[in-house]
PDB file of C-alpha atoms in Angstrom:
ATOM      1  CA  MET A   1       0.000   0.000   0.000  1.00 74.00           C
ATOM      2  CA  THR A   2       1.437   3.311  -1.017  1.00 87.00           C
ATOM      3  CA  LEU A   3       1.366   6.404   1.082  1.00 84.00           C
ATOM      4  CA  LEU A   4      -1.293   7.884  -1.192  1.00 85.00           C
ATOM      5  CA  GLU A   5      -3.516   4.823  -0.795  1.00 87.00           C
ATOM      6  CA  PHE A   6      -3.008   4.943   2.962  1.00 86.00           C
ATOM      7  CA  LEU A   7      -3.977   8.627   3.090  1.00 88.00           C
ATOM      8  CA  ILE A   8      -7.023   7.986   0.909  1.00 88.00           C
ATOM      9  CA  SER A   9      -8.036   5.100   3.205  1.00 89.00           C
ATOM     10  CA  CYS A  10      -7.584   7.321   6.244  1.00 88.00           C
ATOM     11  CA  ALA A  11      -9.606  10.099   4.612  1.00 90.00           C
ATOM     12  CA  MET A  12     -12.371   7.630   3.781  1.00 89.00           C
ATOM     13  CA  LEU A  13     -12.395   6.337   7.353  1.00 88.00           C
ATOM     14  CA  VAL A  14     -12.531   9.882   8.718  1.00 89.00           C
ATOM     15  CA  TYR A  15     -15.388  10.663   6.334  1.00 86.00           C
ATOM     16  CA  ILE A  16     -17.276   7.507   7.372  1.00 85.00           C
ATOM     17  CA  PHE A  17     -16.749   8.240  11.071  1.00 85.00           C
ATOM     18  CA  LYS A  18     -17.859  11.855  10.617  1.00 84.00           C
ATOM     19  CA  LYS A  19     -21.024  10.684   8.865  1.00 82.00           C
ATOM     20  CA  ALA A  20     -21.658   8.145  11.598  1.00 82.00           C
ATOM     21  CA  ILE A  21     -21.049  10.705  14.317  1.00 83.00           C
ATOM     22  CA  SER A  22     -23.190  13.371  12.655  1.00 81.00           C
ATOM     23  CA  GLY A  23     -25.952  10.805  12.162  1.00 78.00           C
ATOM     24  CA  ARG A  24     -25.721   9.842  15.796  1.00 81.00           C
ATOM     25  CA  GLU A  25     -25.735  13.512  16.798  1.00 81.00           C
ATOM     26  CA  SER A  26     -28.982  13.961  14.894  1.00 81.00           C
ATOM     27  CA  GLU A  27     -30.455  10.947  16.650  1.00 83.00           C
ATOM     28  CA  LEU A  28     -29.305  12.282  20.008  1.00 83.00           C
ATOM     29  CA  ARG A  29     -30.789  15.711  19.261  1.00 84.00           C
ATOM     30  CA  ALA A  30     -34.089  14.085  18.315  1.00 86.00           C
ATOM     31  CA  GLU A  31     -34.037  11.944  21.465  1.00 88.00           C
ATOM     32  CA  THR A  32     -33.207  15.013  23.545  1.00 90.00           C
ATOM     33  CA  CYS A  33     -36.170  16.876  22.054  1.00 91.00           C
ATOM     34  CA  GLN A  34     -38.420  13.919  22.806  1.00 91.00           C
ATOM     35  CA  LEU A  35     -37.148  13.733  26.378  1.00 91.00           C
ATOM     36  CA  GLU A  36     -37.673  17.465  26.864  1.00 91.00           C
ATOM     37  CA  ALA A  37     -41.226  17.183  25.531  1.00 93.00           C
ATOM     38  CA  LEU A  38     -41.884  14.201  27.790  1.00 91.00           C
ATOM     39  CA  THR A  39     -40.468  16.100  30.758  1.00 93.00           C
ATOM     40  CA  LYS A  40     -42.814  19.023  30.056  1.00 92.00           C
ATOM     41  CA  LEU A  41     -45.776  16.648  29.789  1.00 92.00           C
ATOM     42  CA  LEU A  42     -44.842  15.007  33.077  1.00 91.00           C
ATOM     43  CA  GLN A  43     -44.508  18.407  34.749  1.00 92.00           C
ATOM     44  CA  LEU A  44     -47.951  19.401  33.473  1.00 94.00           C
ATOM     45  CA  ARG A  45     -49.402  16.100  34.674  1.00 91.00           C
ATOM     46  CA  LEU A  46     -47.821  16.601  38.094  1.00 92.00           C
ATOM     47  CA  ALA A  47     -49.244  20.124  38.310  1.00 92.00           C
ATOM     48  CA  LEU A  48     -52.675  18.795  37.359  1.00 94.00           C
ATOM     49  CA  LEU A  49     -52.474  16.049  39.983  1.00 92.00           C
ATOM     50  CA  GLU A  50     -51.433  18.569  42.637  1.00 93.00           C
ATOM     51  CA  GLU A  51     -54.338  20.817  41.667  1.00 95.00           C
ATOM     52  CA  GLN A  52     -56.744  17.882  41.814  1.00 95.00           C
ATOM     53  CA  ARG A  53     -55.392  16.888  45.224  1.00 94.00           C
ATOM     54  CA  SER A  54     -55.830  20.440  46.470  1.00 94.00           C
ATOM     55  CA  THR A  55     -59.371  20.568  45.084  1.00 96.00           C
ATOM     56  CA  LYS A  56     -60.165  17.209  46.690  1.00 95.00           C
ATOM     57  CA  GLN A  57     -58.874  18.463  50.041  1.00 95.00           C
ATOM     58  CA  GLU A  58     -60.999  21.609  49.722  1.00 95.00           C
ATOM     59  CA  LEU A  59     -64.072  19.549  48.843  1.00 95.00           C
ATOM     60  CA  THR A  60     -63.416  17.217  51.772  1.00 96.00           C
ATOM     61  CA  ALA A  61     -63.158  20.191  54.131  1.00 95.00           C
ATOM     62  CA  GLN A  62     -66.377  21.680  52.731  1.00 96.00           C
ATOM     63  CA  ASP A  63     -68.105  18.305  53.055  1.00 95.00           C
ATOM     64  CA  GLN A  64     -67.014  18.079  56.687  1.00 96.00           C
ATOM     65  CA  GLN A  65     -68.352  21.591  57.333  1.00 96.00           C
ATOM     66  CA  LEU A  66     -71.639  20.676  55.673  1.00 95.00           C
ATOM     67  CA  THR A  67     -71.904  17.498  57.746  1.00 95.00           C
ATOM     68  CA  ALA A  68     -71.276  19.497  60.925  1.00 95.00           C
ATOM     69  CA  LEU A  69     -73.965  22.015  59.936  1.00 95.00           C
ATOM     70  CA  GLU A  70     -76.413  19.192  59.183  1.00 95.00           C
ATOM     71  CA  GLN A  71     -75.715  17.697  62.603  1.00 94.00           C
ATOM     72  CA  LYS A  72     -76.312  21.075  64.256  1.00 93.00           C
ATOM     73  CA  LEU A  73     -79.548  21.486  62.312  1.00 91.00           C
ATOM     74  CA  THR A  74     -80.691  18.008  63.322  1.00 89.00           C
ATOM     75  CA  ALA A  75     -79.873  18.788  66.958  1.00 88.00           C
ATOM     76  CA  LEU A  76     -81.799  22.068  66.760  1.00 85.00           C
ATOM     77  CA  GLU A  77     -84.761  20.335  65.140  1.00 81.00           C
ATOM     78  CA  GLN A  78     -84.781  17.738  67.929  1.00 80.00           C
ATOM     79  CA  GLN A  79     -84.635  20.465  70.576  1.00 78.00           C
ATOM     80  CA  ASN A  80     -87.515  22.363  68.967  1.00 69.00           C
ATOM     81  CA  THR A  81     -89.993  19.491  68.797  1.00 66.00           C
ATOM     82  CA  THR A  82     -92.188  21.087  71.429  1.00 62.00           C
ATOM     83  CA  CYS A  83     -93.120  24.682  71.917  1.00 61.00           C
ATOM     84  CA  THR A  84     -91.422  26.186  74.923  1.00 63.00           C
ATOM     85  CA  HIS A  85     -94.423  28.473  75.574  1.00 64.00           C
ATOM     86  CA  CYS A  86     -97.353  26.090  75.365  1.00 65.00           C
ATOM     87  CA  GLY A  87     -95.670  22.664  75.466  1.00 61.00           C
ATOM     88  CA  GLN A  88     -97.359  21.454  72.291  1.00 62.00           C
ATOM     89  CA  ASP A  89     -95.774  20.095  69.133  1.00 58.00           C
ATOM     90  CA  PRO A  90     -95.533  22.743  66.456  1.00 54.00           C
TER      91      PRO A  90
END
């Protein structure tokens, strides 16, 4: 193999490696974009879940308040079954 053939072989190998590397870089860029998009989707999903949890906690608190008010109303209704003035049922 002459020096010229060796240099041509080296140049061809460099060219092939550059193509392979640039192809891989494109794949990596595409994968990076996909991962970034997936990360954003996961962040949005997490935010939605946190909002739903907060809403559920608020609804649970409101439900507990409503239950307490219903119990108070029931207690008041039971206390007011007879008239305090005449002693008869209203």
